[in-house]
């Protein structure tokens, strides 16, 4: 599979999954937004350009209209995560990953870039400093079809 680091809204990973059958996971603190890409796929936009068809291994969208959404790890892929990963200590890495996911839950992407999410604090009943501290490791990646 492909790990799409800083994959934004997930377009590259979505295209790999739906035009090439490649499993892909986006690592980005922003939520995925693949609805627009799914509409374009269902309308045939990605299959309507003859010169590009040589690169698509999945020739047409499924007849039932289902699409595959990429996996998503809502986290920062930065030195605070990579250092523990490279150390080889899985416990330290898992703790760093948890902190990275907590930080990701505390930010929003705006026209100005990533900003602290003050709303998140009220949702979790705390301050912005402790927002997003819930354990969501069991959270499943967004899926728009029944298959994995």
C-alpha positions as semicolon CSV with decimal commas, in nm:
position;residue;x (nm);y (nm);z (nm)
1;X;0,000;0,000;0,000
2;X;0,085;0,368;-0,013
3;X;0,132;0,598;0,285
4;X;0,028;0,946;0,169
5;X;0,200;1,178;0,419
6;X;0,052;1,530;0,436
7;X;-0,220;1,403;0,203
8;X;-0,460;1,689;0,275
9;X;-0,816;1,600;0,187
10;X;-0,708;1,263;0,047
11;X;-0,741;1,308;-0,329
12;X;-0,424;1,120;-0,428
13;X;-0,504;0,829;-0,196
14;X;-0,866;0,827;-0,319
15;X;-0,752;0,813;-0,682
16;X;-0,502;0,536;-0,611
17;X;-0,774;0,331;-0,441
18;X;-1,041;0,386;-0,704
19;X;-0,849;0,415;-1,031
20;X;-0,569;0,169;-0,955
21;X;-0,698;-0,060;-0,680
22;X;-0,406;0,037;-0,454
23;X;-0,466;0,048;-0,080
24;X;-0,367;0,390;0,050
25;X;-0,366;0,562;0,388
26;X;-0,348;0,937;0,441
27;X;-0,147;1,072;0,736
28;X;-0,262;1,428;0,791
29;X;-0,406;1,621;1,088
30;X;-0,696;1,744;0,874
31;X;-1,016;1,544;0,830
32;X;-1,054;1,370;0,494
33;X;-1,308;1,518;0,256
34;X;-1,361;1,269;-0,025
35;X;-1,728;1,338;-0,107
36;X;-1,638;1,562;-0,402
37;X;-1,398;1,301;-0,541
38;X;-1,665;1,030;-0,503
39;X;-1,915;1,242;-0,700
40;X;-1,659;1,299;-0,974
41;X;-1,587;0,925;-0,990
42;X;-1,957;0,836;-1,010
43;X;-2,008;1,095;-1,287
44;X;-1,721;0,949;-1,490
45;X;-1,495;1,254;-1,468
46;X;-1,184;1,046;-1,394
47;X;-1,258;0,806;-1,680
48;X;-1,352;1,072;-1,936
49;X;-1,001;1,165;-2,047
50;X;-0,874;0,915;-2,305
51;X;-0,500;1,005;-2,281
52;X;-0,500;0,934;-1,905
53;X;-0,677;0,598;-1,926
54;X;-0,349;0,417;-1,983
55;X;-0,266;0,495;-1,618
56;X;-0,595;0,362;-1,475
57;X;-0,595;-0,008;-1,395
58;X;-0,958;0,001;-1,278
59;X;-1,131;0,086;-1,603
60;X;-1,476;0,202;-1,492
61;X;-1,648;0,293;-1,166
62;X;-1,842;0,008;-1,004
63;X;-2,196;-0,031;-1,143
64;X;-2,343;-0,010;-0,792
65;X;-2,187;0,335;-0,739
66;X;-1,972;0,225;-0,445
67;X;-1,632;0,381;-0,399
68;X;-1,338;0,307;-0,172
69;X;-1,225;0,572;0,071
70;X;-0,859;0,566;0,174
71;X;-0,758;0,490;0,529
72;X;-0,684;0,792;0,745
73;X;-0,450;0,846;1,038
74;X;-0,537;1,190;1,171
75;X;-0,197;1,280;1,313
76;X;0,105;1,501;1,256
77;X;0,393;1,324;1,079
78;X;0,671;1,530;1,234
79;X;0,991;1,495;1,437
80;X;0,790;1,435;1,755
81;X;0,650;1,120;1,590
82;X;0,936;1,013;1,364
83;X;1,201;1,019;1,640
84;X;1,020;0,762;1,856
85;X;0,941;0,554;1,546
86;X;1,308;0,539;1,449
87;X;1,409;0,452;1,805
88;X;1,245;0,112;1,761
89;X;1,078;0,131;2,103
90;X;0,714;0,054;2,024
91;X;0,584;0,170;2,362
92;X;0,750;0,511;2,319
93;X;0,622;0,528;1,960
94;X;0,264;0,442;2,063
95;X;0,273;0,716;2,327
96;X;0,406;0,965;2,071
97;X;0,137;0,859;1,824
98;X;-0,131;0,915;2,087
99;X;0,003;1,264;2,158
100;X;0,018;1,339;1,785
101;X;-0,343;1,233;1,738
102;X;-0,448;1,445;2,037
103;X;-0,274;1,748;1,885
104;X;-0,442;1,679;1,550
105;X;-0,784;1,675;1,717
106;X;-0,713;2,021;1,857
107;X;-0,659;2,198;1,526
108;X;-0,870;2,313;1,234
109;X;-0,759;2,392;0,881
110;X;-0,863;2,745;0,788
111;X;-0,772;2,991;0,514
112;X;-0,489;3,098;0,747
113;X;-0,357;2,743;0,789
114;X;-0,375;2,516;1,091
115;X;-0,520;2,689;1,397
116;X;-0,609;2,580;1,749
117;X;-0,967;2,459;1,774
118;X;-1,131;2,636;2,068
119;X;-1,465;2,467;1,992
120;X;-1,312;2,125;2,050
121;X;-1,248;2,214;2,414
122;X;-1,616;2,282;2,480
123;X;-1,716;1,957;2,312
124;X;-1,486;1,758;2,541
125;X;-1,578;1,963;2,848
126;X;-1,233;2,106;2,912
127;X;-0,993;2,373;2,805
128;X;-0,819;2,394;2,469
129;X;-0,512;2,251;2,645
130;X;-0,680;1,919;2,720
131;X;-0,915;1,897;2,422
132;X;-0,915;1,583;2,214
133;X;-0,758;1,366;2,479
134;X;-1,008;1,083;2,425
135;X;-0,874;0,748;2,311
136;X;-0,989;0,691;1,954
137;X;-0,738;0,421;1,856
138;X;-1,029;0,190;1,773
139;X;-1,172;0,446;1,531
140;X;-1,222;0,288;1,190
141;X;-1,109;0,465;0,873
142;X;-1,380;0,623;0,662
143;X;-1,530;0,365;0,428
144;X;-1,781;0,435;0,154
145;X;-1,814;0,071;0,050
146;X;-1,858;-0,259;0,227
147;X;-1,521;-0,402;0,121
148;X;-1,186;-0,333;0,296
